[in-house]
Tab-separated table of C-alpha atoms in Angstrom:
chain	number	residue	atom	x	y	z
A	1061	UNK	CA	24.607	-9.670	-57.924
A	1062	UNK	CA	23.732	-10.125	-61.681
A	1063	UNK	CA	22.436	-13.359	-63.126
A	1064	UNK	CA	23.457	-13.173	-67.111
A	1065	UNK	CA	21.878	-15.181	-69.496
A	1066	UNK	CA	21.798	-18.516	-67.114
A	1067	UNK	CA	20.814	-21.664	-69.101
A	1068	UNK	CA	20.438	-24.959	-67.026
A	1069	UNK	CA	19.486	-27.907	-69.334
A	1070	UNK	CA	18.742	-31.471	-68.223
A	1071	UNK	CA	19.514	-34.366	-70.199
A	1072	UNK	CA	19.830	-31.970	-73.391
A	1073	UNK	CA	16.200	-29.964	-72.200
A	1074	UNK	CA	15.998	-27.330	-71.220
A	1075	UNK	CA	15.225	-26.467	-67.853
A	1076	UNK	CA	15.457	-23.287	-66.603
A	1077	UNK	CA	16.455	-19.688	-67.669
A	1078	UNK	CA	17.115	-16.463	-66.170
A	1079	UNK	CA	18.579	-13.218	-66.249
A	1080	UNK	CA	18.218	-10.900	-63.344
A	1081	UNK	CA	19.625	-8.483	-61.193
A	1082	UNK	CA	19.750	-7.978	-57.364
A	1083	UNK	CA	20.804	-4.850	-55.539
A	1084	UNK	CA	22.250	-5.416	-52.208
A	1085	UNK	CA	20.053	-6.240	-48.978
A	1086	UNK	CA	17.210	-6.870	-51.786
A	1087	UNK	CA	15.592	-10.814	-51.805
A	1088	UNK	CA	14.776	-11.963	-55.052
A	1089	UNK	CA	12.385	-14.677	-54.767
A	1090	UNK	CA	12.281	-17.014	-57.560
A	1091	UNK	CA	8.544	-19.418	-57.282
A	1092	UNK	CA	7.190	-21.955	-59.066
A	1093	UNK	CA	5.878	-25.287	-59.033
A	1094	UNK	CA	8.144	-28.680	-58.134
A	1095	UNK	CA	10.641	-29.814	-60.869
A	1096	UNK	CA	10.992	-26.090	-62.479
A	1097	UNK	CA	14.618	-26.361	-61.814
A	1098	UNK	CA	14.347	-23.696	-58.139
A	1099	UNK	CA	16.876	-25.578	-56.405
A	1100	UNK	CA	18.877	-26.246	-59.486
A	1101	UNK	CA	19.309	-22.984	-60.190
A	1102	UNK	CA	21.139	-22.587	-56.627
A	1103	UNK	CA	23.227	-25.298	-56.693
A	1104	UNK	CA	24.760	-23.883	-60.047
A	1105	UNK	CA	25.105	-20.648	-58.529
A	1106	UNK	CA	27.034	-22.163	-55.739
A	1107	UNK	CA	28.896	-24.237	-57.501
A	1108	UNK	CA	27.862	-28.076	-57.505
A	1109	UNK	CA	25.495	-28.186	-59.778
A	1110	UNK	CA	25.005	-32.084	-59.676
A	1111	UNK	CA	26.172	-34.143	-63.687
A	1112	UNK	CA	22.468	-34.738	-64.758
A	1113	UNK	CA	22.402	-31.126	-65.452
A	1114	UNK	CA	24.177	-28.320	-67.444
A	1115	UNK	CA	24.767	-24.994	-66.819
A	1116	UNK	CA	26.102	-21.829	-68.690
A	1117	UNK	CA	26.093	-18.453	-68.051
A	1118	UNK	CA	27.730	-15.504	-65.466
A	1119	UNK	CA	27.109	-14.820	-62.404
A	1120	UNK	CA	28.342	-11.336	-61.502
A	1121	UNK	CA	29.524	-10.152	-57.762
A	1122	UNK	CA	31.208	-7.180	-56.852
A	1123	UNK	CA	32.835	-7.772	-60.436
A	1124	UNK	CA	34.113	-10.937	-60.182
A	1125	UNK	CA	32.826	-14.210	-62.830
A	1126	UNK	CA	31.925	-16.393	-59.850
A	1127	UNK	CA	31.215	-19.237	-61.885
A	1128	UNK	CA	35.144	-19.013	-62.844
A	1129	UNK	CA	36.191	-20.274	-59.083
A	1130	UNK	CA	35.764	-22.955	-57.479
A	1131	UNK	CA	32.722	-23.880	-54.883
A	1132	UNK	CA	34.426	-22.559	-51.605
A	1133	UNK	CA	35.954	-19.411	-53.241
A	1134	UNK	CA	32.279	-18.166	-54.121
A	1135	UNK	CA	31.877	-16.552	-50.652
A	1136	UNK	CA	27.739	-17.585	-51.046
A	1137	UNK	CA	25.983	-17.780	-47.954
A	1138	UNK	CA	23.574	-21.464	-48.347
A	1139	UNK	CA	20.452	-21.629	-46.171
A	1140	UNK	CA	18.178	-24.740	-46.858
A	1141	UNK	CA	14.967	-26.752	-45.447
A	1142	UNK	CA	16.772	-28.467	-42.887
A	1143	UNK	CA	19.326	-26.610	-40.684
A	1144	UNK	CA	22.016	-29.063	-41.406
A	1145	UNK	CA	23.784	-28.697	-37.856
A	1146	UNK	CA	26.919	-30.893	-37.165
A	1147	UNK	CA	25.643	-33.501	-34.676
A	1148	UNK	CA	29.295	-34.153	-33.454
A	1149	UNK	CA	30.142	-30.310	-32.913
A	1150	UNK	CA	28.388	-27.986	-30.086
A	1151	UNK	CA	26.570	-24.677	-30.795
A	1152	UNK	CA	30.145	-22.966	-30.465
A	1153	UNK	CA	31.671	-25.536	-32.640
A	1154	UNK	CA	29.196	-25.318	-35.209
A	1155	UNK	CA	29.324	-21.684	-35.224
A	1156	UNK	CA	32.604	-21.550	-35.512
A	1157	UNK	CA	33.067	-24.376	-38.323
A	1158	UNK	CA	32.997	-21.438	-41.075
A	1159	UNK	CA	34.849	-18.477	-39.594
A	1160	UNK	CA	37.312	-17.123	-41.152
A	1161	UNK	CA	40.614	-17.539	-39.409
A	1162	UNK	CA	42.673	-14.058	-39.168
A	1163	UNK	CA	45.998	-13.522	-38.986
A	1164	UNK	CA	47.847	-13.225	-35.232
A	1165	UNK	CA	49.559	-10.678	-36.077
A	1166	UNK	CA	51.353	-9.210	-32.853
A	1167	UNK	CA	48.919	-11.482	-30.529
A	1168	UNK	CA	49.018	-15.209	-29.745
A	1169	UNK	CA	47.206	-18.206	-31.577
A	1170	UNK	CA	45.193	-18.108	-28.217
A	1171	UNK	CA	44.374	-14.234	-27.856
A	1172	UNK	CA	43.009	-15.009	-31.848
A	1173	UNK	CA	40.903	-17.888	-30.231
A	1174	UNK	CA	39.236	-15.357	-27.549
A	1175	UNK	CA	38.081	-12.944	-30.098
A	1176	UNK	CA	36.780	-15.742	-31.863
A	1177	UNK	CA	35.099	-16.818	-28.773
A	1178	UNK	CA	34.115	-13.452	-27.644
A	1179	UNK	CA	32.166	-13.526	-31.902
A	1180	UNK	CA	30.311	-16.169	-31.128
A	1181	UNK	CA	28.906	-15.211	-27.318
A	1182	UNK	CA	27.844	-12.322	-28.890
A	1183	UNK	CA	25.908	-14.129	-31.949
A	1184	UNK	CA	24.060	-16.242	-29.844
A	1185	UNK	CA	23.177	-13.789	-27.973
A	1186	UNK	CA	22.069	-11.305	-30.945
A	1187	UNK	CA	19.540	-14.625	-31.820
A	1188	UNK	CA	18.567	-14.997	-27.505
A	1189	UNK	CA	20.490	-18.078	-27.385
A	1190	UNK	CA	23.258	-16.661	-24.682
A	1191	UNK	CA	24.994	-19.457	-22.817
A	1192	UNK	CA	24.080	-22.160	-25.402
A	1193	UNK	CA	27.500	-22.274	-26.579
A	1194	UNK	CA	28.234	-25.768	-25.165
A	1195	UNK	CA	25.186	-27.602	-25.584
A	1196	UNK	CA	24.523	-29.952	-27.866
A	1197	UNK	CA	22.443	-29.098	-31.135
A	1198	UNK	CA	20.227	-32.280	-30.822
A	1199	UNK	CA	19.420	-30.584	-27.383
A	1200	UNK	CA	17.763	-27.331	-29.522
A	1201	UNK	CA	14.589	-26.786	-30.625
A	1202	UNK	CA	13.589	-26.573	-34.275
A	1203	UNK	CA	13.877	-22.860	-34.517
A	1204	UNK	CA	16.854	-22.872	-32.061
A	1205	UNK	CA	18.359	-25.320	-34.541
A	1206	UNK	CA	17.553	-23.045	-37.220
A	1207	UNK	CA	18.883	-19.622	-35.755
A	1208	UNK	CA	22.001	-21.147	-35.268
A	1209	UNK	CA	22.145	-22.352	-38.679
A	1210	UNK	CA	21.426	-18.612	-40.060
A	1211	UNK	CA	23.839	-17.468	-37.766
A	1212	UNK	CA	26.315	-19.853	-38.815
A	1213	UNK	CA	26.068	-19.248	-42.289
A	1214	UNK	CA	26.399	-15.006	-41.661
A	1215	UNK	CA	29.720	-15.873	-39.566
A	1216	UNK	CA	30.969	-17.333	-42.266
A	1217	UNK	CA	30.794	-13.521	-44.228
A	1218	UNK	CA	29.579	-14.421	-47.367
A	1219	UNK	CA	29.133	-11.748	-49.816
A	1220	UNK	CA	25.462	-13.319	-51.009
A	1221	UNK	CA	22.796	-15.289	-49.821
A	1222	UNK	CA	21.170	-18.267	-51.220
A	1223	UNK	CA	17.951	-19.427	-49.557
A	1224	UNK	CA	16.240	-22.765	-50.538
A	1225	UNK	CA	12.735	-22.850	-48.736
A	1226	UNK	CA	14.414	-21.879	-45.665
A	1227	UNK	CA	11.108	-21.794	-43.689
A	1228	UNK	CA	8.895	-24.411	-45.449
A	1229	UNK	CA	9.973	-27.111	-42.171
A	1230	UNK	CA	8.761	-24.695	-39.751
A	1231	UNK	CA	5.253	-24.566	-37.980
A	1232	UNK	CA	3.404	-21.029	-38.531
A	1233	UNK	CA	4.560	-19.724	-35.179
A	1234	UNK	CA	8.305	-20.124	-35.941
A	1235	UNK	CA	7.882	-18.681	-39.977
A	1236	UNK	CA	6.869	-15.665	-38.664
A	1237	UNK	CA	10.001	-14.549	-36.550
A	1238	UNK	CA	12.550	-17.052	-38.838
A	1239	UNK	CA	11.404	-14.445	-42.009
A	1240	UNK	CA	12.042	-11.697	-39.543
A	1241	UNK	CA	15.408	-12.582	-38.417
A	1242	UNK	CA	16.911	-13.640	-42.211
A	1243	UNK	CA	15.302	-10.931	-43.773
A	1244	UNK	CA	16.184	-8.374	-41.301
A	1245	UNK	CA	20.089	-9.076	-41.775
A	1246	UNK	CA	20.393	-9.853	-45.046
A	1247	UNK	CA	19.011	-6.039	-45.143
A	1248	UNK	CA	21.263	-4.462	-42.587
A	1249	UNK	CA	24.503	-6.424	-44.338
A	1250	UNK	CA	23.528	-5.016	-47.630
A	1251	UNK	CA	23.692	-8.924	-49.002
A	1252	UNK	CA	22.106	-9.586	-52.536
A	1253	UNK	CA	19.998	-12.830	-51.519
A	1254	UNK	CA	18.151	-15.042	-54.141
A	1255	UNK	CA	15.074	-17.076	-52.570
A	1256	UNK	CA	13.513	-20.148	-53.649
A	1257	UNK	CA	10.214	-20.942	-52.501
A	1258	UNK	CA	6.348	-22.602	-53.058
A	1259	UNK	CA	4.913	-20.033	-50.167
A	1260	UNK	CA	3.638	-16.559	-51.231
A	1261	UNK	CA	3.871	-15.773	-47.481
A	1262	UNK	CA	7.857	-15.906	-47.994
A	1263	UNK	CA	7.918	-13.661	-50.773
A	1264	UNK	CA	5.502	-11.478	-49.480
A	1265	UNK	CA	7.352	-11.325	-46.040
A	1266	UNK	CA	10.646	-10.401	-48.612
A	1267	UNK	CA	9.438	-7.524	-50.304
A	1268	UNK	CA	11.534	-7.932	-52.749
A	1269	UNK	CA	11.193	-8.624	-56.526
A	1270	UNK	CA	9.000	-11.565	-57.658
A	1271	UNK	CA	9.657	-14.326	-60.743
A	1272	UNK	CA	7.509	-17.060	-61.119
A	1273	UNK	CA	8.872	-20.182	-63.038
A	1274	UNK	CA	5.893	-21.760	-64.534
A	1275	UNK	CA	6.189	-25.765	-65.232
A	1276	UNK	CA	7.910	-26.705	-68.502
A	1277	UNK	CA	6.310	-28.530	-71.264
């Protein structure tokens, strides 16, 4: 993924800019104090950067201008604070909110519903969470919540990752295996991933390229 000449201004001042590139399974990790622009930067990547800002500049994957499409033909992979789990869907629904639908083809709508099935058994039980697929997600701990919530987000098969203090709600004794399990897939995928974060422990834990954002004047 290649970040060309990005400009984010905010009321007319400039914010933030960046140019970088990041090979695939390799976390960038972006740092820097509050109000540097961090979580700016990934909503304009994604594509709803909010109207008190401005943004310009390309954002390159597998040759394509994302910044030309639309939010939900960027094919980003979001992973925030909070886990962000549908309260009115189960596990199974939740994981299954972003899946790509195939094509029947020769089978029936409800062999296509199986393999989908059969997908997400075997995701929750890649993350030790076999069985779960019916309970309720107010039911889960916090790093059941959030393993679900990475899991959801790599069902979805987005070509990139975007992480925005993804462990910084976490107590020391989930951080630990949470860095484990994101960075660990985002490696084996071969997915470009761009992390925000205030905790050298997360970028250290990346081992990946480093940028610090120091506070504007």
């Amino acid at each position: 993924m290649i970040l060309e000449d990005i400009r984010i201004d905010q009321g007319g001042r400039p914010l933030l800019s960046l140019d970088a590139r990041i090979a695939p399974g390799e976390v960038l990790t972006l740092m820097g104090p509050s109000g540097v622009g961090k979580s700016t930067l990934l909503a304009y990547l994604a594509g709803f950067l909010a109207p008190a800002f401005t943004g310009r500049g390309r954002v390159l994957l597998n040759d394509t201008d994302l910044t030309r499409l639309p939010a939900e033909a960027r094919r980003l992979g979001l992973l925030f604070q909070d886990p962000l789990l549908f309260p009115h869907l189960s596990v199974g629904g939740n994981l299954a909110f972003g899946m790509p639908w195939k094509a029947p083809g020769k089978g029936t709508r409800k062999e296509t519903r199986r393999a989908r099935q059969e997908k997400i058994e075997a995701a929750l039980e890649e993350i030790g969470l076999a069985g779960f697929a019916d309970r309720d997600p107010t039911t889960l701990s916090g790093g059941q919540r959030s393993r679900v919530a990475l899991m959801r987000v790599l069902l979805s098969r987005p070509c990139a990752m975007l992480l925005d203090e993804p462990f910084s709600k976490l107590d020391a004794s989930l951080r630990h295996e949470m860095r484990l399990l994101v960075f660990t897939r985002v490696q084996r995928l071969g997915l470009p991933a761009l992390m925000v974060t205030h905790d050298e422990a997360d970028a250290k834990a990346a081992g990946g390229p480093v940028i610090e954002l120091g506070a504007q004047s």
